[in-house]
Short mmCIF file of N, CA and C in Angstrom, two decimals:
data_model
loop_
_atom_site.label_atom_id
_atom_site.label_comp_id
_atom_site.label_asym_id
_atom_site.label_seq_id
_atom_site.Cartn_x
_atom_site.Cartn_y
_atom_site.Cartn_z
N MET H 15 0.84 -1.15 0.04
CA MET H 15 -0.09 0.00 -0.05
C MET H 15 0.90 1.21 -0.01
N SER H 16 0.71 2.18 -0.95
CA SER H 16 1.47 3.34 -1.04
C SER H 16 0.76 4.39 -0.37
N GLN H 17 1.59 5.24 0.23
CA GLN H 17 1.05 6.51 0.92
C GLN H 17 1.10 7.73 0.14
N GLU H 18 0.10 8.61 0.34
CA GLU H 18 -0.04 9.80 -0.39
C GLU H 18 1.25 10.74 0.00
N GLU H 19 1.87 11.33 -1.00
CA GLU H 19 2.97 12.19 -0.77
C GLU H 19 2.55 13.47 -0.06
N LEU H 20 3.28 13.86 0.89
CA LEU H 20 3.01 15.13 1.59
C LEU H 20 3.84 16.24 0.93
N VAL H 21 3.16 17.33 0.58
CA VAL H 21 3.73 18.41 -0.22
C VAL H 21 3.48 19.68 0.67
N PHE H 22 4.55 20.50 0.84
CA PHE H 22 4.42 21.66 1.67
C PHE H 22 5.19 22.77 0.91
N LYS H 23 4.61 24.02 1.01
CA LYS H 23 5.33 25.17 0.47
C LYS H 23 6.22 25.68 1.50
N THR H 24 7.41 26.04 1.10
CA THR H 24 8.33 26.57 2.12
C THR H 24 8.40 28.11 2.24
N SER H 25 7.48 28.78 1.46
CA SER H 25 7.41 30.20 1.56
C SER H 25 6.17 30.45 2.60
N LEU H 26 6.24 31.56 3.25
CA LEU H 26 5.29 31.96 4.19
C LEU H 26 4.03 32.53 3.53
N GLU H 27 2.87 32.05 3.92
CA GLU H 27 1.64 32.67 3.33
C GLU H 27 1.52 34.15 3.62
N LYS H 28 1.07 34.80 2.64
CA LYS H 28 0.85 36.38 2.72
C LYS H 28 -0.61 36.61 2.25
N ARG H 29 -1.24 37.41 2.94
CA ARG H 29 -2.62 37.85 2.63
C ARG H 29 -2.67 39.43 2.54
N PRO H 30 -3.08 40.07 1.50
CA PRO H 30 -3.26 41.52 1.41
C PRO H 30 -4.41 42.00 2.45
N VAL H 31 -4.05 43.16 2.92
CA VAL H 31 -5.03 43.73 3.82
C VAL H 31 -5.18 45.29 3.43
N ARG H 32 -6.41 45.67 3.39
CA ARG H 32 -6.71 47.15 3.13
C ARG H 32 -7.57 47.75 4.14
N PHE H 33 -7.05 48.88 4.70
CA PHE H 33 -7.71 49.73 5.70
C PHE H 33 -8.32 50.92 4.97
N GLU H 34 -9.64 51.07 5.30
CA GLU H 34 -10.38 52.22 4.71
C GLU H 34 -10.38 53.31 5.77
N ASN H 35 -9.70 54.45 5.52
CA ASN H 35 -9.50 55.52 6.56
C ASN H 35 -10.67 56.46 6.50
N GLU H 36 -10.92 57.16 7.57
CA GLU H 36 -11.86 58.11 7.79
C GLU H 36 -12.00 59.19 6.63
N ASP H 37 -10.77 59.52 6.13
CA ASP H 37 -10.72 60.56 5.12
C ASP H 37 -11.01 60.10 3.77
N GLY H 38 -11.27 58.74 3.61
CA GLY H 38 -11.57 58.10 2.30
C GLY H 38 -10.37 57.48 1.62
N SER H 39 -9.23 57.71 2.16
CA SER H 39 -8.02 57.11 1.61
C SER H 39 -7.94 55.59 2.16
N THR H 40 -7.03 54.90 1.48
CA THR H 40 -6.88 53.60 1.89
C THR H 40 -5.41 53.33 2.27
N THR H 41 -5.05 52.39 3.06
CA THR H 41 -3.84 52.00 3.57
C THR H 41 -3.73 50.56 3.32
N ARG H 42 -2.62 50.10 2.68
CA ARG H 42 -2.39 48.80 2.39
C ARG H 42 -1.45 48.17 3.50
N ALA H 43 -1.64 46.85 3.73
CA ALA H 43 -0.81 46.25 4.71
C ALA H 43 -0.79 44.62 4.20
N SER H 44 0.05 43.94 4.90
CA SER H 44 0.10 42.51 4.56
C SER H 44 0.14 41.61 5.76
N LEU H 45 -0.67 40.65 5.82
CA LEU H 45 -0.78 39.64 6.93
C LEU H 45 0.18 38.47 6.51
N ILE H 46 1.22 38.26 7.26
CA ILE H 46 2.21 37.26 7.01
C ILE H 46 2.26 36.13 7.98
N GLN H 47 2.15 34.91 7.51
CA GLN H 47 2.23 33.78 8.40
C GLN H 47 3.55 33.80 9.18
N LEU H 48 3.44 33.25 10.38
CA LEU H 48 4.66 33.18 11.27
C LEU H 48 5.55 31.94 10.86
N SER H 49 6.85 32.11 11.01
CA SER H 49 7.66 30.86 10.84
C SER H 49 7.34 30.00 12.10
N GLY H 50 7.94 28.75 12.02
CA GLY H 50 7.77 27.85 13.10
C GLY H 50 8.33 28.45 14.45
N LYS H 51 9.55 29.13 14.24
CA LYS H 51 10.18 29.66 15.49
C LYS H 51 9.41 30.79 16.06
N LYS H 52 8.91 31.68 15.18
CA LYS H 52 8.08 32.84 15.67
C LYS H 52 6.68 32.35 16.28
N ARG H 53 6.13 31.24 15.74
CA ARG H 53 4.95 30.66 16.25
C ARG H 53 5.13 30.17 17.70
N ASP H 54 6.25 29.44 17.85
CA ASP H 54 6.64 28.87 19.16
C ASP H 54 6.94 29.95 20.14
N HIS H 55 7.53 31.10 19.82
CA HIS H 55 7.84 32.17 20.51
C HIS H 55 6.55 32.77 21.13
N TYR H 56 5.55 32.94 20.16
CA TYR H 56 4.33 33.46 20.53
C TYR H 56 3.54 32.64 21.58
N ILE H 57 3.63 31.30 21.37
CA ILE H 57 2.93 30.40 22.34
C ILE H 57 3.65 30.49 23.71
N GLN H 58 4.96 30.53 23.64
CA GLN H 58 5.72 30.71 24.99
C GLN H 58 5.48 31.97 25.60
N THR H 59 5.28 33.13 24.83
CA THR H 59 4.94 34.34 25.43
C THR H 59 3.47 34.26 26.13
N LEU H 60 2.57 33.64 25.40
CA LEU H 60 1.25 33.43 26.15
C LEU H 60 1.37 32.60 27.38
N ARG H 61 2.15 31.55 27.25
CA ARG H 61 2.32 30.60 28.42
C ARG H 61 2.94 31.38 29.61
N ASP H 62 4.06 32.15 29.33
CA ASP H 62 4.72 32.84 30.29
C ASP H 62 3.71 33.92 31.06
N ARG H 63 2.96 34.57 30.15
CA ARG H 63 2.05 35.64 30.73
C ARG H 63 0.94 34.91 31.56
N HIS H 64 0.48 33.70 31.10
CA HIS H 64 -0.40 32.89 31.86
C HIS H 64 0.09 32.49 33.23
N THR H 65 1.33 32.01 33.19
CA THR H 65 2.02 31.50 34.44
C THR H 65 2.22 32.65 35.41
N ARG H 66 2.68 33.83 34.96
CA ARG H 66 2.85 34.98 35.85
C ARG H 66 1.50 35.34 36.43
N ALA H 67 0.51 35.31 35.70
CA ALA H 67 -0.90 35.71 36.14
C ALA H 67 -1.48 34.82 37.18
N THR H 68 -1.09 33.48 37.19
CA THR H 68 -1.70 32.50 38.04
C THR H 68 -0.77 32.24 39.23
N LYS H 69 0.45 32.67 39.25
CA LYS H 69 1.38 32.34 40.32
C LYS H 69 0.84 32.92 41.61
N GLY H 70 0.66 32.17 42.56
CA GLY H 70 0.32 32.61 43.76
C GLY H 70 -1.31 32.60 44.04
N THR H 71 -2.01 32.22 43.02
CA THR H 71 -3.47 32.13 43.13
C THR H 71 -3.89 30.86 43.84
N LYS H 72 -5.02 30.93 44.62
CA LYS H 72 -5.42 29.83 45.40
C LYS H 72 -5.83 28.64 44.43
N ASP H 73 -5.34 27.53 44.63
CA ASP H 73 -5.75 26.26 43.88
C ASP H 73 -5.31 26.52 42.35
N GLY H 74 -4.42 27.30 42.09
CA GLY H 74 -3.91 27.45 40.74
C GLY H 74 -5.00 28.00 39.75
N ALA H 75 -5.99 28.71 40.33
CA ALA H 75 -7.14 29.20 39.57
C ALA H 75 -6.63 30.21 38.51
N ARG H 76 -7.19 30.13 37.25
CA ARG H 76 -6.80 30.98 36.29
C ARG H 76 -7.23 32.37 36.50
N GLU H 77 -6.27 33.32 36.61
CA GLU H 77 -6.57 34.65 36.88
C GLU H 77 -5.69 35.49 36.12
N VAL H 78 -6.15 35.98 34.98
CA VAL H 78 -5.35 36.92 34.18
C VAL H 78 -5.63 38.31 34.79
N THR H 79 -4.62 39.06 35.13
CA THR H 79 -4.87 40.32 35.78
C THR H 79 -4.56 41.44 34.84
N LYS H 80 -3.80 41.26 33.78
CA LYS H 80 -3.58 42.26 32.80
C LYS H 80 -3.74 41.75 31.39
N ILE H 81 -4.83 42.12 30.73
CA ILE H 81 -5.06 41.68 29.43
C ILE H 81 -4.77 42.65 28.33
N GLU H 82 -4.27 43.81 28.75
CA GLU H 82 -3.93 44.85 27.75
C GLU H 82 -2.99 44.38 26.81
N GLY H 83 -3.36 44.63 25.49
CA GLY H 83 -2.39 44.20 24.36
C GLY H 83 -2.57 42.74 23.98
N LEU H 84 -3.34 42.01 24.70
CA LEU H 84 -3.40 40.59 24.46
C LEU H 84 -3.96 40.27 23.04
N LEU H 85 -4.96 40.87 22.77
CA LEU H 85 -5.60 40.57 21.38
C LEU H 85 -4.59 41.13 20.28
N ALA H 86 -3.97 42.23 20.56
CA ALA H 86 -3.04 42.82 19.49
C ALA H 86 -1.63 42.20 19.36
N LEU H 87 -1.37 41.28 20.35
CA LEU H 87 -0.06 40.66 20.33
C LEU H 87 0.21 39.84 19.14
N LEU H 88 -0.63 38.89 18.83
CA LEU H 88 -0.51 38.04 17.75
C LEU H 88 -0.52 38.90 16.47
N VAL H 89 -1.48 39.74 16.41
CA VAL H 89 -1.58 40.58 15.13
C VAL H 89 -0.23 41.35 14.88
N SER H 90 0.33 41.87 15.99
CA SER H 90 1.59 42.59 15.78
C SER H 90 2.73 41.72 15.18
N GLU H 91 2.62 40.46 15.43
CA GLU H 91 3.62 39.47 14.95
C GLU H 91 3.42 39.27 13.40
N CYS H 92 2.11 39.51 12.96
CA CYS H 92 1.78 39.12 11.52
C CYS H 92 1.46 40.22 10.65
N LEU H 93 1.01 41.31 11.10
CA LEU H 93 0.59 42.43 10.30
C LEU H 93 1.86 43.53 9.95
N TRP H 94 2.01 43.70 8.72
CA TRP H 94 3.17 44.46 8.24
C TRP H 94 2.67 45.65 7.34
N HIS H 95 3.36 46.80 7.50
CA HIS H 95 3.12 47.98 6.68
C HIS H 95 3.60 47.63 5.17
N VAL H 96 2.79 48.25 4.30
CA VAL H 96 3.17 48.11 2.81
C VAL H 96 3.36 49.49 2.36
N ASP H 97 4.44 49.86 1.73
CA ASP H 97 4.56 51.25 1.17
C ASP H 97 3.88 51.42 -0.11
N SER H 98 4.01 52.62 -0.70
CA SER H 98 3.30 52.94 -1.87
C SER H 98 3.78 52.17 -3.11
N ASP H 99 4.91 51.66 -3.02
CA ASP H 99 5.43 50.77 -4.15
C ASP H 99 5.10 49.36 -3.88
N GLY H 100 4.35 49.00 -2.91
CA GLY H 100 3.99 47.65 -2.67
C GLY H 100 4.93 46.77 -1.82
N ARG H 101 6.00 47.43 -1.32
CA ARG H 101 7.05 46.68 -0.55
C ARG H 101 6.68 46.58 0.92
N ILE H 102 6.86 45.39 1.47
CA ILE H 102 6.61 45.22 2.85
C ILE H 102 7.68 45.83 3.67
N THR H 103 7.44 46.62 4.61
CA THR H 103 8.41 47.34 5.32
C THR H 103 8.69 47.02 6.71
N GLU H 104 7.71 47.23 7.69
CA GLU H 104 7.95 46.96 9.06
C GLU H 104 6.75 46.50 9.65
N PRO H 105 6.73 45.68 10.76
CA PRO H 105 5.45 45.22 11.33
C PRO H 105 4.77 46.49 12.16
N TYR H 106 3.49 46.23 12.17
CA TYR H 106 2.66 47.18 12.98
C TYR H 106 3.05 46.99 14.43
N SER H 107 2.94 48.04 15.25
CA SER H 107 3.25 47.87 16.62
C SER H 107 1.95 47.59 17.34
N VAL H 108 2.00 47.10 18.56
CA VAL H 108 0.83 46.81 19.43
C VAL H 108 0.08 48.12 19.57
N ASP H 109 0.71 49.29 19.79
CA ASP H 109 0.05 50.53 19.94
C ASP H 109 -0.83 50.99 18.77
N GLU H 110 -0.15 50.78 17.47
CA GLU H 110 -0.94 50.94 16.27
C GLU H 110 -2.21 50.19 16.17
N ILE H 111 -1.99 48.97 16.43
CA ILE H 111 -3.15 47.95 16.32
C ILE H 111 -4.17 48.30 17.33
N GLN H 112 -3.87 48.52 18.51
CA GLN H 112 -4.81 49.03 19.52
C GLN H 112 -5.67 50.24 19.23
N ALA H 113 -5.11 51.08 18.27
CA ALA H 113 -5.86 52.23 17.86
C ALA H 113 -6.94 51.87 16.81
N PHE H 114 -6.97 50.63 16.25
CA PHE H 114 -8.02 50.29 15.37
C PHE H 114 -9.24 49.92 16.02
N PRO H 115 -10.40 49.94 15.34
CA PRO H 115 -11.60 49.57 15.95
C PRO H 115 -11.57 48.18 16.39
N SER H 116 -12.15 47.84 17.59
CA SER H 116 -12.09 46.53 18.16
C SER H 116 -12.55 45.40 17.24
N SER H 117 -13.47 45.75 16.38
CA SER H 117 -13.93 44.73 15.40
C SER H 117 -12.84 44.47 14.40
N ALA H 118 -11.96 45.37 14.03
CA ALA H 118 -10.95 45.08 13.14
C ALA H 118 -9.85 44.25 13.76
N VAL H 119 -9.61 44.66 15.01
CA VAL H 119 -8.55 43.86 15.77
C VAL H 119 -8.96 42.40 15.89
N GLU H 120 -10.22 42.22 16.17
CA GLU H 120 -10.75 40.79 16.41
C GLU H 120 -10.70 40.08 15.03
N ALA H 121 -11.16 40.66 14.05
CA ALA H 121 -11.10 39.97 12.68
C ALA H 121 -9.71 39.70 12.24
N LEU H 122 -8.78 40.64 12.53
CA LEU H 122 -7.35 40.35 12.23
C LEU H 122 -6.77 39.29 13.07
N GLN H 123 -7.12 39.27 14.32
CA GLN H 123 -6.61 38.21 15.17
C GLN H 123 -7.14 36.81 14.71
N ASP H 124 -8.41 36.79 14.34
CA ASP H 124 -9.02 35.52 13.88
C ASP H 124 -8.28 35.08 12.60
N ALA H 125 -7.94 35.90 11.71
CA ALA H 125 -7.22 35.59 10.45
C ALA H 125 -5.92 35.07 10.82
N CYS H 126 -5.20 35.75 11.76
CA CYS H 126 -3.80 35.35 12.08
C CYS H 126 -3.86 33.88 12.83
N LYS H 127 -4.92 33.72 13.62
CA LYS H 127 -4.94 32.39 14.22
C LYS H 127 -5.05 31.30 13.23
N LYS H 128 -6.12 31.50 12.28
CA LYS H 128 -6.39 30.47 11.30
C LYS H 128 -5.09 30.30 10.40
N MET H 129 -4.49 31.39 10.07
CA MET H 129 -3.25 31.27 9.17
C MET H 129 -2.17 30.51 9.80
N ASN H 130 -2.05 30.62 11.10
CA ASN H 130 -0.93 29.99 11.89
C ASN H 130 -1.37 28.76 12.64
N GLY H 131 -2.55 28.22 12.36
CA GLY H 131 -2.97 27.03 13.20
C GLY H 131 -3.04 27.23 14.74
N LEU H 132 -3.43 28.45 14.96
CA LEU H 132 -3.46 28.81 16.46
C LEU H 132 -4.90 28.99 17.00
N GLU H 133 -5.82 28.15 16.56
CA GLU H 133 -7.08 28.28 17.08
C GLU H 133 -7.04 28.10 18.59
N ASP H 134 -7.98 28.56 19.42
CA ASP H 134 -7.94 28.50 20.86
C ASP H 134 -7.61 27.15 21.38
N ASP H 135 -8.28 26.04 20.89
CA ASP H 135 -8.03 24.78 21.35
C ASP H 135 -6.59 24.27 21.26
N ALA H 136 -6.00 24.63 20.12
CA ALA H 136 -4.52 24.26 19.88
C ALA H 136 -3.55 24.98 20.80
N VAL H 137 -3.88 26.27 20.99
CA VAL H 137 -2.94 27.06 22.05
C VAL H 137 -3.21 26.45 23.40
N GLU H 138 -4.41 26.22 23.86
CA GLU H 138 -4.56 25.73 25.24
C GLU H 138 -3.90 24.37 25.36
N GLU H 139 -3.95 23.53 24.37
CA GLU H 139 -3.29 22.26 24.32
C GLU H 139 -1.73 22.46 24.60
N ALA H 140 -1.26 23.29 23.74
CA ALA H 140 0.20 23.53 23.71
C ALA H 140 0.68 23.95 25.10
N LYS H 141 -0.17 24.96 25.65
CA LYS H 141 0.19 25.52 26.99
C LYS H 141 0.03 24.43 28.10
N GLY H 142 -0.96 23.65 27.86
CA GLY H 142 -1.28 22.55 28.96
C GLY H 142 -0.18 21.46 28.90
N ASN H 143 0.23 21.13 27.66
CA ASN H 143 1.39 20.11 27.47
C ASN H 143 2.69 20.58 28.11
N SER H 144 2.98 21.85 27.88
CA SER H 144 4.17 22.46 28.45
C SER H 144 4.18 22.55 30.01
N GLN H 145 2.98 22.86 30.50
CA GLN H 145 2.96 22.92 31.93
C GLN H 145 3.03 21.60 32.61
N GLU H 146 2.39 20.59 31.92
CA GLU H 146 2.61 19.18 32.42
C GLU H 146 4.03 18.73 32.32
N ASN H 147 4.70 19.00 31.23
CA ASN H 147 6.18 18.69 31.08
C ASN H 147 7.00 19.41 32.09
N ASP H 148 6.79 20.74 32.40
CA ASP H 148 7.50 21.43 33.37
C ASP H 148 7.34 20.87 34.76
N SER H 149 6.12 20.38 35.13
CA SER H 149 5.96 19.95 36.58
C SER H 149 6.36 18.48 36.62
N SER H 150 6.38 17.73 35.59
CA SER H 150 6.57 16.32 35.77
C SER H 150 7.97 16.02 36.25
N GLY H 151 9.02 16.65 36.03
CA GLY H 151 10.37 16.48 36.50
C GLY H 151 10.67 17.07 37.75
N SER H 152 9.83 17.97 38.20
CA SER H 152 10.13 18.62 39.45
C SER H 152 9.57 18.06 40.80
N GLU H 153 8.84 17.02 40.72
CA GLU H 153 8.29 16.42 41.93
C GLU H 153 9.12 15.18 42.34
#
């Protein structure tokens, strides 16, 4: 029995983004898939933030005390400025993203999650597996 060949593109997926500004002008941007290394870094950042927030809570209850910038964090890793010549220049900052309407930030975050295989269940599983691995050798 032969198995179907697995084929992968080695280039990162890119999606064009267009912002319609209040003055009627438009701004172009690009949503770019994370590399494996950047994706792992993002998950580690979430895990570290979660660990700091729950440290010292009774019964390990999940208590996130500072959520500022949480939605914009992933978007800031994926959303890039595009200049008038169509060249990708630099990533958007968390501050720039937080200035967008919340509906835009949420839609961009959803697109980033889907593009990077970071749906909520997958991230929670990765964080949970890491926490189990961290605690398994310390007892």
